[in-house]
């Protein structure tokens, strides 16, 4: 078998799962219910977020909070202050891709 198989949770319970962490990229799967999210932090690579369901509420640096829905994909530059969470009743599910992998990231 040449391919690798990766699994992620499919429920509504809060989850922050590291799916892939190899030399190419870092892929996380996250599920948040209302008022759940990540602590404020700075992006440690180029970050791509894909909204699978729900509404992503995100504040970057000093901007107002912006919201993104199922089907939206966004890119957040390296070293950007981030506040990520769910302010809505519907469960939020996102995939987060960091490329290059933060352990290999060298800002150019």
Backbone as XML, in Angstrom:
<?xml version="1.0"?>
<chain id="A" units="angstrom">
  <residue number="1" name="UNK">
    <atom name="N" x="0.856" y="-1.180" z="0.000"/>
    <atom name="CA" x="0.000" y="0.000" z="0.000"/>
    <atom name="C" x="0.899" y="1.239" z="0.000"/>
  </residue>
  <residue number="2" name="UNK">
    <atom name="N" x="0.759" y="2.068" z="-1.005"/>
    <atom name="CA" x="1.573" y="3.266" z="-1.126"/>
    <atom name="C" x="1.007" y="4.452" z="-0.352"/>
  </residue>
  <residue number="3" name="UNK">
    <atom name="N" x="-0.320" y="4.541" z="-0.312"/>
    <atom name="CA" x="-0.954" y="5.693" z="0.332"/>
    <atom name="C" x="-0.970" y="5.544" z="1.851"/>
  </residue>
  <residue number="4" name="UNK">
    <atom name="N" x="-1.008" y="6.691" z="2.519"/>
    <atom name="CA" x="-1.193" y="6.727" z="3.968"/>
    <atom name="C" x="-2.630" y="7.154" z="4.232"/>
  </residue>
  <residue number="5" name="UNK">
    <atom name="N" x="-3.217" y="6.584" z="5.253"/>
    <atom name="CA" x="-4.585" y="6.913" z="5.630"/>
    <atom name="C" x="-4.535" y="7.713" z="6.924"/>
  </residue>
  <residue number="6" name="UNK">
    <atom name="N" x="-5.263" y="8.817" z="6.971"/>
    <atom name="CA" x="-5.353" y="9.652" z="8.160"/>
    <atom name="C" x="-6.811" y="9.732" z="8.590"/>
  </residue>
  <residue number="7" name="UNK">
    <atom name="N" x="-7.054" y="9.675" z="9.872"/>
    <atom name="CA" x="-8.417" y="9.736" z="10.419"/>
    <atom name="C" x="-8.562" y="11.002" z="11.258"/>
  </residue>
  <residue number="8" name="UNK">
    <atom name="N" x="-9.790" y="11.508" z="11.313"/>
    <atom name="CA" x="-10.123" y="12.615" z="12.199"/>
    <atom name="C" x="-11.512" y="12.392" z="12.750"/>
  </residue>
  <residue number="9" name="UNK">
    <atom name="N" x="-11.817" y="13.044" z="13.866"/>
    <atom name="CA" x="-13.118" y="12.854" z="14.505"/>
    <atom name="C" x="-14.227" y="13.436" z="13.630"/>
  </residue>
  <residue number="10" name="UNK">
    <atom name="N" x="-15.414" y="12.888" z="13.784"/>
    <atom name="CA" x="-16.543" y="13.349" z="12.984"/>
    <atom name="C" x="-17.721" y="13.777" z="13.854"/>
  </residue>
  <residue number="11" name="UNK">
    <atom name="N" x="-17.486" y="13.933" z="15.150"/>
    <atom name="CA" x="-18.567" y="14.309" z="16.058"/>
    <atom name="C" x="-18.656" y="15.799" z="16.284"/>
  </residue>
  <residue number="12" name="UNK">
    <atom name="N" x="-19.424" y="16.177" z="17.287"/>
    <atom name="CA" x="-19.623" y="17.580" z="17.645"/>
    <atom name="C" x="-18.853" y="17.990" z="18.894"/>
  </residue>
  <residue number="13" name="UNK">
    <atom name="N" x="-18.118" y="17.074" z="19.504"/>
    <atom name="CA" x="-17.364" y="17.408" z="20.697"/>
    <atom name="C" x="-16.128" y="18.238" z="20.332"/>
  </residue>
  <residue number="14" name="UNK">
    <atom name="N" x="-15.728" y="19.132" z="21.241"/>
    <atom name="CA" x="-14.539" y="19.955" z="21.006"/>
    <atom name="C" x="-13.358" y="19.047" z="20.682"/>
  </residue>
  <residue number="15" name="UNK">
    <atom name="N" x="-12.618" y="19.416" z="19.649"/>
    <atom name="CA" x="-11.461" y="18.628" z="19.234"/>
    <atom name="C" x="-10.410" y="19.537" z="18.625"/>
  </residue>
  <residue number="16" name="UNK">
    <atom name="N" x="-9.166" y="19.271" z="18.976"/>
    <atom name="CA" x="-8.010" y="19.884" z="18.312"/>
    <atom name="C" x="-7.070" y="18.724" z="18.021"/>
  </residue>
  <residue number="17" name="UNK">
    <atom name="N" x="-7.067" y="18.286" z="16.770"/>
    <atom name="CA" x="-6.345" y="17.081" z="16.402"/>
    <atom name="C" x="-5.221" y="17.389" z="15.422"/>
  </residue>
  <residue number="18" name="UNK">
    <atom name="N" x="-4.034" y="16.911" z="15.731"/>
    <atom name="CA" x="-2.925" y="16.994" z="14.793"/>
    <atom name="C" x="-3.032" y="15.784" z="13.877"/>
  </residue>
  <residue number="19" name="UNK">
    <atom name="N" x="-3.349" y="16.025" z="12.630"/>
    <atom name="CA" x="-3.557" y="14.948" z="11.675"/>
    <atom name="C" x="-2.249" y="14.583" z="10.963"/>
  </residue>
  <residue number="20" name="UNK">
    <atom name="N" x="-1.572" y="15.593" z="10.430"/>
    <atom name="CA" x="-0.298" y="15.381" z="9.733"/>
    <atom name="C" x="0.709" y="16.383" z="10.285"/>
  </residue>
  <residue number="21" name="UNK">
    <atom name="N" x="1.900" y="15.895" z="10.570"/>
    <atom name="CA" x="2.993" y="16.761" z="11.000"/>
    <atom name="C" x="4.268" y="16.155" z="10.421"/>
  </residue>
  <residue number="22" name="UNK">
    <atom name="N" x="4.504" y="16.437" z="9.143"/>
    <atom name="CA" x="5.675" y="15.868" z="8.495"/>
    <atom name="C" x="6.525" y="16.966" z="7.859"/>
  </residue>
  <residue number="23" name="UNK">
    <atom name="N" x="7.478" y="16.577" z="7.031"/>
    <atom name="CA" x="8.400" y="17.552" z="6.448"/>
    <atom name="C" x="7.726" y="18.502" z="5.470"/>
  </residue>
  <residue number="24" name="UNK">
    <atom name="N" x="6.516" y="18.159" z="5.022"/>
    <atom name="CA" x="5.836" y="18.989" z="4.040"/>
    <atom name="C" x="4.896" y="20.018" z="4.643"/>
  </residue>
  <residue number="25" name="UNK">
    <atom name="N" x="4.120" y="19.592" z="5.637"/>
    <atom name="CA" x="3.125" y="20.492" z="6.200"/>
    <atom name="C" x="2.655" y="20.008" z="7.560"/>
  </residue>
  <residue number="26" name="UNK">
    <atom name="N" x="1.876" y="20.850" z="8.183"/>
    <atom name="CA" x="1.243" y="20.571" z="9.467"/>
    <atom name="C" x="-0.251" y="20.770" z="9.236"/>
  </residue>
  <residue number="27" name="UNK">
    <atom name="N" x="-1.050" y="19.712" z="9.453"/>
    <atom name="CA" x="-2.489" y="19.767" z="9.231"/>
    <atom name="C" x="-3.216" y="19.440" z="10.525"/>
  </residue>
  <residue number="28" name="UNK">
    <atom name="N" x="-4.070" y="20.363" z="10.966"/>
    <atom name="CA" x="-4.898" y="20.157" z="12.161"/>
    <atom name="C" x="-6.367" y="20.149" z="11.770"/>
  </residue>
  <residue number="29" name="UNK">
    <atom name="N" x="-7.138" y="19.431" z="12.554"/>
    <atom name="CA" x="-8.590" y="19.416" z="12.430"/>
    <atom name="C" x="-9.130" y="19.934" z="13.759"/>
  </residue>
  <residue number="30" name="UNK">
    <atom name="N" x="-10.071" y="20.882" z="13.708"/>
    <atom name="CA" x="-10.600" y="21.487" z="14.928"/>
    <atom name="C" x="-12.114" y="21.552" z="14.886"/>
  </residue>
  <residue number="31" name="UNK">
    <atom name="N" x="-12.726" y="21.277" z="16.033"/>
    <atom name="CA" x="-14.167" y="21.378" z="16.210"/>
    <atom name="C" x="-14.419" y="22.199" z="17.462"/>
  </residue>
  <residue number="32" name="UNK">
    <atom name="N" x="-15.232" y="23.247" z="17.339"/>
    <atom name="CA" x="-15.558" y="24.109" z="18.475"/>
    <atom name="C" x="-17.056" y="24.335" z="18.536"/>
  </residue>
  <residue number="33" name="UNK">
    <atom name="N" x="-17.597" y="24.251" z="19.731"/>
    <atom name="CA" x="-18.988" y="24.622" z="19.960"/>
    <atom name="C" x="-19.039" y="26.088" z="20.379"/>
  </residue>
  <residue number="34" name="UNK">
    <atom name="N" x="-20.221" y="26.610" z="20.579"/>
    <atom name="CA" x="-20.403" y="28.025" z="20.895"/>
    <atom name="C" x="-19.511" y="28.445" z="22.064"/>
  </residue>
  <residue number="35" name="UNK">
    <atom name="N" x="-18.833" y="29.580" z="21.885"/>
    <atom name="CA" x="-17.937" y="30.199" z="22.873"/>
    <atom name="C" x="-16.644" y="29.423" z="23.099"/>
  </residue>
  <residue number="36" name="UNK">
    <atom name="N" x="-16.332" y="28.451" z="22.246"/>
    <atom name="CA" x="-15.055" y="27.741" z="22.326"/>
    <atom name="C" x="-14.134" y="28.258" z="21.221"/>
  </residue>
  <residue number="37" name="UNK">
    <atom name="N" x="-12.834" y="28.056" z="21.420"/>
    <atom name="CA" x="-11.869" y="28.469" z="20.418"/>
    <atom name="C" x="-10.459" y="28.267" z="20.914"/>
  </residue>
  <residue number="38" name="UNK">
    <atom name="N" x="-9.531" y="28.945" z="20.268"/>
    <atom name="CA" x="-8.120" y="28.877" z="20.633"/>
    <atom name="C" x="-7.735" y="30.090" z="21.462"/>
  </residue>
  <residue number="39" name="UNK">
    <atom name="N" x="-6.736" y="29.952" z="22.335"/>
    <atom name="CA" x="-6.212" y="31.140" z="23.006"/>
    <atom name="C" x="-5.545" y="32.071" z="21.987"/>
  </residue>
  <residue number="40" name="UNK">
    <atom name="N" x="-5.520" y="33.353" z="22.295"/>
    <atom name="CA" x="-4.845" y="34.307" z="21.406"/>
    <atom name="C" x="-3.401" y="33.858" z="21.210"/>
  </residue>
  <residue number="41" name="UNK">
    <atom name="N" x="-2.966" y="33.901" z="19.955"/>
    <atom name="CA" x="-1.600" y="33.500" z="19.640"/>
    <atom name="C" x="-1.176" y="34.132" z="18.314"/>
  </residue>
  <residue number="42" name="UNK">
    <atom name="N" x="0.092" y="33.990" z="17.971"/>
    <atom name="CA" x="0.624" y="34.493" z="16.701"/>
    <atom name="C" x="0.865" y="33.308" z="15.766"/>
  </residue>
  <residue number="43" name="UNK">
    <atom name="N" x="0.535" y="33.494" z="14.505"/>
    <atom name="CA" x="0.756" y="32.428" z="13.525"/>
    <atom name="C" x="2.259" y="32.158" z="13.404"/>
  </residue>
  <residue number="44" name="UNK">
    <atom name="N" x="2.608" y="30.878" z="13.362"/>
    <atom name="CA" x="4.022" y="30.497" z="13.322"/>
    <atom name="C" x="4.443" y="29.957" z="11.953"/>
  </residue>
  <residue number="45" name="UNK">
    <atom name="N" x="3.609" y="30.202" z="10.952"/>
    <atom name="CA" x="3.880" y="29.833" z="9.565"/>
    <atom name="C" x="2.826" y="30.526" z="8.704"/>
  </residue>
  <residue number="46" name="UNK">
    <atom name="N" x="2.797" y="30.250" z="7.439"/>
    <atom name="CA" x="1.650" y="30.635" z="6.615"/>
    <atom name="C" x="0.517" y="29.698" z="7.011"/>
  </residue>
  <residue number="47" name="UNK">
    <atom name="N" x="-0.625" y="30.239" z="7.366"/>
    <atom name="CA" x="-1.740" y="29.434" z="7.856"/>
    <atom name="C" x="-2.897" y="29.531" z="6.866"/>
  </residue>
  <residue number="48" name="UNK">
    <atom name="N" x="-3.456" y="28.388" z="6.536"/>
    <atom name="CA" x="-4.636" y="28.311" z="5.683"/>
    <atom name="C" x="-5.742" y="27.662" z="6.499"/>
  </residue>
  <residue number="49" name="UNK">
    <atom name="N" x="-6.916" y="28.272" z="6.529"/>
    <atom name="CA" x="-8.060" y="27.720" z="7.249"/>
    <atom name="C" x="-9.167" y="27.427" z="6.256"/>
  </residue>
  <residue number="50" name="UNK">
    <atom name="N" x="-9.751" y="26.237" z="6.382"/>
    <atom name="CA" x="-10.862" y="25.810" z="5.538"/>
    <atom name="C" x="-12.051" y="25.542" z="6.453"/>
  </residue>
  <residue number="51" name="UNK">
    <atom name="N" x="-13.141" y="26.275" z="6.244"/>
    <atom name="CA" x="-14.337" y="26.091" z="7.062"/>
    <atom name="C" x="-15.170" y="24.967" z="6.462"/>
  </residue>
  <residue number="52" name="UNK">
    <atom name="N" x="-15.390" y="23.922" z="7.253"/>
    <atom name="CA" x="-16.140" y="22.745" z="6.813"/>
    <atom name="C" x="-17.621" y="22.884" z="7.177"/>
  </residue>
  <residue number="53" name="UNK">
    <atom name="N" x="-17.893" y="23.429" z="8.370"/>
    <atom name="CA" x="-19.275" y="23.690" z="8.788"/>
    <atom name="C" x="-19.264" y="24.745" z="9.877"/>
  </residue>
  <residue number="54" name="UNK">
    <atom name="N" x="-20.386" y="25.413" z="10.030"/>
    <atom name="CA" x="-20.495" y="26.464" z="11.029"/>
    <atom name="C" x="-19.956" y="27.786" z="10.531"/>
  </residue>
  <residue number="55" name="UNK">
    <atom name="N" x="-19.710" y="28.691" z="11.494"/>
    <atom name="CA" x="-19.206" y="30.032" z="11.195"/>
    <atom name="C" x="-17.956" y="30.295" z="12.016"/>
  </residue>
  <residue number="56" name="UNK">
    <atom name="N" x="-16.856" y="30.558" z="11.345"/>
    <atom name="CA" x="-15.588" y="30.907" z="11.985"/>
    <atom name="C" x="-15.591" y="32.391" z="12.304"/>
  </residue>
  <residue number="57" name="UNK">
    <atom name="N" x="-15.357" y="32.734" z="13.558"/>
    <atom name="CA" x="-15.181" y="34.131" z="13.968"/>
    <atom name="C" x="-13.701" y="34.318" z="14.248"/>
  </residue>
  <residue number="58" name="UNK">
    <atom name="N" x="-13.069" y="35.254" z="13.544"/>
    <atom name="CA" x="-11.629" y="35.426" z="13.688"/>
    <atom name="C" x="-11.268" y="36.905" z="13.688"/>
  </residue>
  <residue number="59" name="UNK">
    <atom name="N" x="-10.400" y="37.260" z="14.626"/>
    <atom name="CA" x="-9.849" y="38.611" z="14.686"/>
    <atom name="C" x="-8.359" y="38.492" z="14.440"/>
  </residue>
  <residue number="60" name="UNK">
    <atom name="N" x="-7.862" y="39.241" z="13.463"/>
    <atom name="CA" x="-6.443" y="39.236" z="13.114"/>
    <atom name="C" x="-5.846" y="40.590" z="13.436"/>
  </residue>
  <residue number="61" name="UNK">
    <atom name="N" x="-4.715" y="40.560" z="14.136"/>
    <atom name="CA" x="-4.066" y="41.784" z="14.610"/>
    <atom name="C" x="-5.109" y="42.691" z="15.259"/>
  </residue>
  <residue number="62" name="UNK">
    <atom name="N" x="-5.241" y="43.924" z="14.811"/>
    <atom name="CA" x="-6.185" y="44.857" z="15.451"/>
    <atom name="C" x="-7.452" y="45.056" z="14.623"/>
  </residue>
  <residue number="63" name="UNK">
    <atom name="N" x="-7.682" y="44.209" z="13.637"/>
    <atom name="CA" x="-8.894" y="44.300" z="12.820"/>
    <atom name="C" x="-10.126" y="43.969" z="13.651"/>
  </residue>
  <residue number="64" name="UNK">
    <atom name="N" x="-11.287" y="44.335" z="13.130"/>
    <atom name="CA" x="-12.541" y="43.866" z="13.708"/>
    <atom name="C" x="-12.648" y="42.363" z="13.472"/>
  </residue>
  <residue number="65" name="UNK">
    <atom name="N" x="-13.556" y="41.723" z="14.195"/>
    <atom name="CA" x="-13.824" y="40.310" z="13.993"/>
    <atom name="C" x="-14.491" y="40.124" z="12.635"/>
  </residue>
  <residue number="66" name="UNK">
    <atom name="N" x="-13.978" y="39.177" z="11.860"/>
    <atom name="CA" x="-14.584" y="38.804" z="10.579"/>
    <atom name="C" x="-15.136" y="37.400" z="10.719"/>
  </residue>
  <residue number="67" name="UNK">
    <atom name="N" x="-16.167" y="37.093" z="9.933"/>
    <atom name="CA" x="-16.780" y="35.778" z="10.002"/>
    <atom name="C" x="-16.758" y="35.108" z="8.635"/>
  </residue>
  <residue number="68" name="UNK">
    <atom name="N" x="-16.517" y="33.789" z="8.656"/>
    <atom name="CA" x="-16.421" y="32.990" z="7.445"/>
    <atom name="C" x="-17.257" y="31.736" z="7.624"/>
  </residue>
  <residue number="69" name="UNK">
    <atom name="N" x="-17.889" y="31.274" z="6.553"/>
    <atom name="CA" x="-18.818" y="30.156" z="6.625"/>
    <atom name="C" x="-18.329" y="28.976" z="5.776"/>
  </residue>
  <residue number="70" name="UNK">
    <atom name="N" x="-19.051" y="27.871" z="5.887"/>
    <atom name="CA" x="-18.760" y="26.645" z="5.152"/>
    <atom name="C" x="-18.396" y="26.963" z="3.699"/>
  </residue>
  <residue number="71" name="UNK">
    <atom name="N" x="-17.285" y="26.411" z="3.266"/>
    <atom name="CA" x="-16.823" y="26.635" z="1.902"/>
    <atom name="C" x="-15.796" y="27.746" z="1.782"/>
  </residue>
  <residue number="72" name="UNK">
    <atom name="N" x="-15.643" y="28.572" z="2.813"/>
    <atom name="CA" x="-14.644" y="29.648" z="2.779"/>
    <atom name="C" x="-13.272" y="29.101" z="3.143"/>
  </residue>
  <residue number="73" name="UNK">
    <atom name="N" x="-12.260" y="29.629" z="2.472"/>
    <atom name="CA" x="-10.866" y="29.302" z="2.754"/>
    <atom name="C" x="-10.122" y="30.616" z="2.913"/>
  </residue>
  <residue number="74" name="UNK">
    <atom name="N" x="-9.318" y="30.730" z="3.968"/>
    <atom name="CA" x="-8.569" y="31.966" z="4.144"/>
    <atom name="C" x="-7.109" y="31.675" z="4.419"/>
  </residue>
  <residue number="75" name="UNK">
    <atom name="N" x="-6.287" y="32.653" z="4.113"/>
    <atom name="CA" x="-4.846" y="32.563" z="4.331"/>
    <atom name="C" x="-4.446" y="33.648" z="5.305"/>
  </residue>
  <residue number="76" name="UNK">
    <atom name="N" x="-3.687" y="33.263" z="6.324"/>
    <atom name="CA" x="-3.222" y="34.198" z="7.339"/>
    <atom name="C" x="-1.695" y="34.217" z="7.271"/>
  </residue>
  <residue number="77" name="UNK">
    <atom name="N" x="-1.113" y="35.392" z="7.090"/>
    <atom name="CA" x="0.343" y="35.468" z="6.975"/>
    <atom name="C" x="1.063" y="35.113" z="8.278"/>
  </residue>
  <residue number="78" name="UNK">
    <atom name="N" x="2.320" y="34.781" z="8.138"/>
    <atom name="CA" x="3.206" y="34.495" z="9.262"/>
    <atom name="C" x="3.210" y="35.653" z="10.261"/>
  </residue>
  <residue number="79" name="UNK">
    <atom name="N" x="3.275" y="35.328" z="11.549"/>
    <atom name="CA" x="3.430" y="36.271" z="12.657"/>
    <atom name="C" x="2.249" y="37.244" z="12.787"/>
  </residue>
  <residue number="80" name="UNK">
    <atom name="N" x="1.050" y="36.766" z="12.508"/>
    <atom name="CA" x="-0.167" y="37.562" z="12.662"/>
    <atom name="C" x="-0.856" y="37.165" z="13.964"/>
  </residue>
  <residue number="81" name="UNK">
    <atom name="N" x="-1.252" y="38.143" z="14.765"/>
    <atom name="CA" x="-1.988" y="37.848" z="15.996"/>
    <atom name="C" x="-3.362" y="37.325" z="15.625"/>
  </residue>
  <residue number="82" name="UNK">
    <atom name="N" x="-3.762" y="36.223" z="16.278"/>
    <atom name="CA" x="-5.008" y="35.555" z="15.914"/>
    <atom name="C" x="-5.873" y="35.297" z="17.141"/>
  </residue>
  <residue number="83" name="UNK">
    <atom name="N" x="-7.162" y="35.575" z="17.006"/>
    <atom name="CA" x="-8.184" y="35.159" z="17.958"/>
    <atom name="C" x="-9.205" y="34.366" z="17.157"/>
  </residue>
  <residue number="84" name="UNK">
    <atom name="N" x="-9.269" y="33.062" z="17.394"/>
    <atom name="CA" x="-10.074" y="32.143" z="16.601"/>
    <atom name="C" x="-11.131" y="31.507" z="17.485"/>
  </residue>
  <residue number="85" name="UNK">
    <atom name="N" x="-12.394" y="31.517" z="17.032"/>
    <atom name="CA" x="-13.416" y="30.876" z="17.834"/>
    <atom name="C" x="-14.756" y="30.781" z="17.139"/>
  </residue>
  <residue number="86" name="UNK">
    <atom name="N" x="-15.715" y="30.297" z="17.929"/>
    <atom name="CA" x="-17.086" y="30.110" z="17.456"/>
    <atom name="C" x="-18.013" y="30.931" z="18.342"/>
  </residue>
  <residue number="87" name="UNK">
    <atom name="N" x="-18.684" y="31.900" z="17.794"/>
    <atom name="CA" x="-19.620" y="32.744" z="18.528"/>
    <atom name="C" x="-21.078" y="32.383" z="18.221"/>
  </residue>
  <residue number="88" name="UNK">
    <atom name="N" x="-21.296" y="31.263" z="17.532"/>
    <atom name="CA" x="-22.632" y="30.897" z="17.053"/>
    <atom name="C" x="-23.086" y="29.564" z="17.633"/>
  </residue>
  <residue number="89" name="UNK">
    <atom name="N" x="-24.371" y="29.294" z="17.522"/>
    <atom name="CA" x="-24.943" y="28.057" z="18.064"/>
    <atom name="C" x="-24.482" y="26.814" z="17.307"/>
  </residue>
  <residue number="90" name="UNK">
    <atom name="N" x="-24.336" y="26.916" z="15.986"/>
    <atom name="CA" x="-23.937" y="25.761" z="15.190"/>
    <atom name="C" x="-22.471" y="25.409" z="15.459"/>
  </residue>
  <residue number="91" name="UNK">
    <atom name="N" x="-22.182" y="24.120" z="15.495"/>
    <atom name="CA" x="-20.809" y="23.645" z="15.689"/>
    <atom name="C" x="-19.927" y="24.132" z="14.539"/>
  </residue>
  <residue number="92" name="UNK">
    <atom name="N" x="-18.720" y="24.599" z="14.885"/>
    <atom name="CA" x="-17.727" y="25.039" z="13.907"/>
    <atom name="C" x="-16.723" y="23.913" z="13.697"/>
  </residue>
  <residue number="93" name="UNK">
    <atom name="N" x="-16.430" y="23.611" z="12.434"/>
    <atom name="CA" x="-15.413" y="22.621" z="12.097"/>
    <atom name="C" x="-14.497" y="23.219" z="11.043"/>
  </residue>
  <residue number="94" name="UNK">
    <atom name="N" x="-13.196" y="23.174" z="11.299"/>
    <atom name="CA" x="-12.218" y="23.722" z="10.359"/>
    <atom name="C" x="-11.027" y="22.780" z="10.227"/>
  </residue>
  <residue number="95" name="UNK">
    <atom name="N" x="-10.366" y="22.888" z="9.082"/>
    <atom name="CA" x="-9.049" y="22.310" z="8.902"/>
    <atom name="C" x="-8.065" y="23.467" z="8.852"/>
  </residue>
  <residue number="96" name="UNK">
    <atom name="N" x="-6.919" y="23.293" z="9.506"/>
    <atom name="CA" x="-5.879" y="24.310" z="9.535"/>
    <atom name="C" x="-4.616" y="23.699" z="8.945"/>
  </residue>
  <residue number="97" name="UNK">
    <atom name="N" x="-4.126" y="24.333" z="7.885"/>
    <atom name="CA" x="-2.911" y="23.867" z="7.213"/>
    <atom name="C" x="-1.828" y="24.904" z="7.426"/>
  </residue>
  <residue number="98" name="UNK">
    <atom name="N" x="-0.677" y="24.440" z="7.893"/>
    <atom name="CA" x="0.488" y="25.316" z="8.038"/>
    <atom name="C" x="1.540" y="24.817" z="7.071"/>
  </residue>
  <residue number="99" name="UNK">
    <atom name="N" x="1.934" y="25.710" z="6.154"/>
    <atom name="CA" x="2.928" y="25.328" z="5.164"/>
    <atom name="C" x="3.846" y="26.517" z="4.895"/>
  </residue>
  <residue number="100" name="UNK">
    <atom name="N" x="5.126" y="26.348" z="5.033"/>
    <atom name="CA" x="5.752" y="25.089" z="5.407"/>
    <atom name="C" x="5.468" y="24.739" z="6.871"/>
  </residue>
  <residue number="101" name="UNK">
    <atom name="N" x="5.820" y="23.514" z="7.233"/>
    <atom name="CA" x="5.689" y="23.091" z="8.617"/>
    <atom name="C" x="6.398" y="24.125" z="9.490"/>
  </residue>
  <residue number="102" name="UNK">
    <atom name="N" x="5.763" y="24.565" z="10.595"/>
    <atom name="CA" x="6.383" y="25.598" z="11.440"/>
    <atom name="C" x="7.800" y="25.267" z="11.896"/>
  </residue>
  <residue number="103" name="UNK">
    <atom name="N" x="8.101" y="23.996" z="12.092"/>
    <atom name="CA" x="9.450" y="23.647" z="12.535"/>
    <atom name="C" x="10.497" y="23.967" z="11.474"/>
  </residue>
  <residue number="104" name="UNK">
    <atom name="N" x="10.067" y="24.079" z="10.231"/>
    <atom name="CA" x="10.975" y="24.367" z="9.124"/>
    <atom name="C" x="10.823" y="25.776" z="8.581"/>
  </residue>
  <residue number="105" name="UNK">
    <atom name="N" x="9.959" y="26.578" z="9.203"/>
    <atom name="CA" x="9.640" y="27.877" z="8.632"/>
    <atom name="C" x="10.810" y="28.847" z="8.816"/>
  </residue>
  <residue number="106" name="UNK">
    <atom name="N" x="11.208" y="29.451" z="7.718"/>
    <atom name="CA" x="12.223" y="30.503" z="7.737"/>
    <atom name="C" x="11.612" y="31.657" z="6.962"/>
  </residue>
  <residue number="107" name="UNK">
    <atom name="N" x="11.363" y="32.770" z="7.652"/>
    <atom name="CA" x="10.759" y="33.914" z="6.972"/>
    <atom name="C" x="11.753" y="34.495" z="5.991"/>
  </residue>
  <residue number="108" name="UNK">
    <atom name="N" x="11.276" y="34.786" z="4.790"/>
    <atom name="CA" x="12.145" y="35.330" z="3.752"/>
    <atom name="C" x="11.954" y="36.802" z="3.602"/>
  </residue>
</chain>
